Coordinates of C-alpha atoms in Angstrom, one line a residue:
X1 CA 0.0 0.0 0.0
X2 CA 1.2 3.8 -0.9
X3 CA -2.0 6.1 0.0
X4 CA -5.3 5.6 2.5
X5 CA -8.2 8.0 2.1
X6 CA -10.6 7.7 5.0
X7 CA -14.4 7.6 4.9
X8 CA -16.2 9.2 7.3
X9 CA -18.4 5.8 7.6
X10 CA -15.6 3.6 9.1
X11 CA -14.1 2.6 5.4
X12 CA -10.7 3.4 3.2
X13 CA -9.7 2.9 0.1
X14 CA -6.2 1.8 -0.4
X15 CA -3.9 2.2 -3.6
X16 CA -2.2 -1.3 -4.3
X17 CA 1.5 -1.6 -6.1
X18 CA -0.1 -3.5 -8.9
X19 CA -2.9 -1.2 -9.8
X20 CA -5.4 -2.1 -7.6
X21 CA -7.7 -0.2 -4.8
X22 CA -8.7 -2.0 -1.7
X23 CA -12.0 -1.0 0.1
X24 CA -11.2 -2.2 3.3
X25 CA -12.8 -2.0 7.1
X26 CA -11.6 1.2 9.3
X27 CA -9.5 -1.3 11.1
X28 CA -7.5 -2.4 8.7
X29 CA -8.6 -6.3 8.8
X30 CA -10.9 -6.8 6.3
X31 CA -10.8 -6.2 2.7
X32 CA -14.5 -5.7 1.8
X33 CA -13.7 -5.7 -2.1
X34 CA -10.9 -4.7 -4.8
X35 CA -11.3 -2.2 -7.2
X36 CA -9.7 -1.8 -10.8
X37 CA -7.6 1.6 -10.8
X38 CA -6.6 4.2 -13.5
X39 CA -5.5 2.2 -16.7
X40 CA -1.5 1.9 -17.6
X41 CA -0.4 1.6 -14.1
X42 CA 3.6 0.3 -14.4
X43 CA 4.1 -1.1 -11.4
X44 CA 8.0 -1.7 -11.8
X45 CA 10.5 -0.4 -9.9
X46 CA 9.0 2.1 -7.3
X47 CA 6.4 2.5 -9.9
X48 CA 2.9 1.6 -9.2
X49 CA -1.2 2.7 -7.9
X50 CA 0.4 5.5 -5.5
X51 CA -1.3 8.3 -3.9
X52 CA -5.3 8.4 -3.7
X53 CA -7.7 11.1 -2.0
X54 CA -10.8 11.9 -1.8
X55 CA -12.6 15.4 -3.4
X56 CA -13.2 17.8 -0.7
X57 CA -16.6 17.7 -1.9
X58 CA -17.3 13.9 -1.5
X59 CA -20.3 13.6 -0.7
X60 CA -21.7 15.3 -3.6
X61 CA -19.4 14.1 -6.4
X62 CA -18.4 10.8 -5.0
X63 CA -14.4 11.3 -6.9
X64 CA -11.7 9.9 -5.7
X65 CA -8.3 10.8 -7.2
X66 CA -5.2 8.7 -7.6
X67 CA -1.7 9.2 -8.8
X68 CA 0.2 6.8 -10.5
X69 CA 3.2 5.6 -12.4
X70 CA 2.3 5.9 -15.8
X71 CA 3.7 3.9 -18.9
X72 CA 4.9 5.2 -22.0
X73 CA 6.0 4.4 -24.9
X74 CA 9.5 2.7 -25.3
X75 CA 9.8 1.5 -21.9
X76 CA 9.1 4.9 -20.8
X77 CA 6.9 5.9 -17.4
X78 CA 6.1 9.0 -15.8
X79 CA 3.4 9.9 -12.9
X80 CA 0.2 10.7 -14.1
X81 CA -3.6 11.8 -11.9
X82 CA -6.6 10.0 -12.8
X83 CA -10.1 10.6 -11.3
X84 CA -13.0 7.9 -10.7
X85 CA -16.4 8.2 -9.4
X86 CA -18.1 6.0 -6.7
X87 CA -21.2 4.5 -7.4
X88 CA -23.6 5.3 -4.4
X89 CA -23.5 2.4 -2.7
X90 CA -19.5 2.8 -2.6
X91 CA -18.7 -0.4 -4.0
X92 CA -17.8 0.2 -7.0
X93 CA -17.0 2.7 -10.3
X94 CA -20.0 4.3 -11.4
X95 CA -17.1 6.5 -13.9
X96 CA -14.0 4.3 -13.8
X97 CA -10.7 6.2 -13.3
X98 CA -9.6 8.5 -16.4
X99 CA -6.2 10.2 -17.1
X100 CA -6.5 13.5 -15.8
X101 CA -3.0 15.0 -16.4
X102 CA 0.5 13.6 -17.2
X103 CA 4.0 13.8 -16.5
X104 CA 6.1 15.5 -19.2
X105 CA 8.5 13.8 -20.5
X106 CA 8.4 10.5 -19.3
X107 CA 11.6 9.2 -18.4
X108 CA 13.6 5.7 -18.9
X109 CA 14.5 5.5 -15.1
X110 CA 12.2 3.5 -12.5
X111 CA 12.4 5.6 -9.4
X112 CA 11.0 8.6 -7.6
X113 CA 7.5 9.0 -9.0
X114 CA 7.0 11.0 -5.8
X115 CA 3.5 11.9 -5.6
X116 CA 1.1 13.2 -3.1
X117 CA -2.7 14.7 -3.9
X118 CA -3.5 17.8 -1.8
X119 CA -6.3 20.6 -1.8
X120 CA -6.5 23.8 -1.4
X121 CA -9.1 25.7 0.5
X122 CA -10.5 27.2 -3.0
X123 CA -10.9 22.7 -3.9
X124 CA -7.5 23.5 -6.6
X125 CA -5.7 20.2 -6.8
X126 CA -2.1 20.3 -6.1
X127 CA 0.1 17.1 -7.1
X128 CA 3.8 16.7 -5.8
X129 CA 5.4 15.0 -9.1
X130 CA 9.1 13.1 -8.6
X131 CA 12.2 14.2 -10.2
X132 CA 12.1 10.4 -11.4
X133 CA 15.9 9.7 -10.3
X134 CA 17.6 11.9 -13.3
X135 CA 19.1 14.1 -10.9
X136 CA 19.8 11.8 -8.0
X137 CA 21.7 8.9 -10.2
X138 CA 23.9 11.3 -12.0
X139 CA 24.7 13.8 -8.5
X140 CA 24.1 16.5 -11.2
X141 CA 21.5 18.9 -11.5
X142 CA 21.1 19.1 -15.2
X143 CA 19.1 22.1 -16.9
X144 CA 18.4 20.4 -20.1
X145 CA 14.4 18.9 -21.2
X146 CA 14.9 16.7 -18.2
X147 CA 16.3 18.6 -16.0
X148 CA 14.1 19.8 -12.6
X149 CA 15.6 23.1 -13.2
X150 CA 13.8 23.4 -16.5
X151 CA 10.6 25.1 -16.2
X152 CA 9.5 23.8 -19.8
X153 CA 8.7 20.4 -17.2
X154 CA 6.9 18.5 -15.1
X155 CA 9.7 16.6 -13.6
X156 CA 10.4 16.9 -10.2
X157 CA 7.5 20.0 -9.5
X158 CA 4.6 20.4 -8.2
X159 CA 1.8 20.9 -10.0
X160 CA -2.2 22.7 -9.7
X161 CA -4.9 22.8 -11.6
X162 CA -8.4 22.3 -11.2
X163 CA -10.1 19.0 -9.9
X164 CA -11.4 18.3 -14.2
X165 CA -7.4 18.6 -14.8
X166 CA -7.6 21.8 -16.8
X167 CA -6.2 25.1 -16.1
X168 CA -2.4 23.8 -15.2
X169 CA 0.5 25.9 -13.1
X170 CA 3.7 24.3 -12.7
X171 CA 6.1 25.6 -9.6
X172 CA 9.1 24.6 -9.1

């Protein structure tokens, strides 16, 4: 397990390495059911179904957000945010989990995803996005496209936007 998101009835939901979400009992011994997450999850490496969290408006909209290790082409991965909807009886999808935003570029190495899903007061989205081990391996801090110097990036910053995925700032 990487992420728990609490509900206020005595449940969680917990992300799985390989892509799957646990509904399980408030105390932790019984899995009630399994859940497909976001498609593409690469669980390789310290890739894998990483944070999840629940929209601060819950118990309206019933969406649950996860971040992941996404893969790419040519052996390629990065972290990516998807968002699902609960069906009302919260056991199961009523809107299976859907790429919200990506990573950019994805990288070749498997390590530091990083990740964490947080809200501001205003409901913006923030997601904490690895510097996927370019900088640590080489001791360098390189300033070219994968650089987490570069500001033309998503590696190794964290990003908002708004809970559809749209209206993007990057900080670094």
């Amino acid at each position: 397990p990487w992420g728990l998101a609490f509900f206020s009835f005595c449940r969680m939901l917990v992300t799985e390495k390989s892509g799957t979400v646990a509904l399980v009992d408030a105390n932790g011994s019984n899995v009630v059911t399994r859940l497909a997450g976001p498609p593409g999850v690469n669980a390789t490496g310290q890739g894998g179904l990483l944070d999840v969290a629940l929209d601060p408006d819950f118990g309206n909209t019933r969406w649950v957000f996860f971040t992941f290790a996404e893969s790419g082409v040519g052996g390629t991965a990065g972290t990516a945010l998807a968002r699902g909807k609960l069906n009302t009886a919260y056991s199961g999808w009523e809107q299976s989990p859907q790429v919200r935003w990506q990573q950019t570029p994805k990288l070749t190495p498997g390590t530091h995803y990083g990740s964490r899903i947080a809200f501001g007061a205003d409901g913006t989205l923030y997601v904490a996005a690895g510097e996927r081990g370019v900088e640590a391996n080489s001791g360098v801090a390189r300033t070219d496209i994968t650089g987490v110097q570069n500001s033309g990036n998503t590696i190794g910053k964290v990003v908002r936007m708004d809970r559809n995925g749209g209206n993007v700032s990057v900080f670094s």
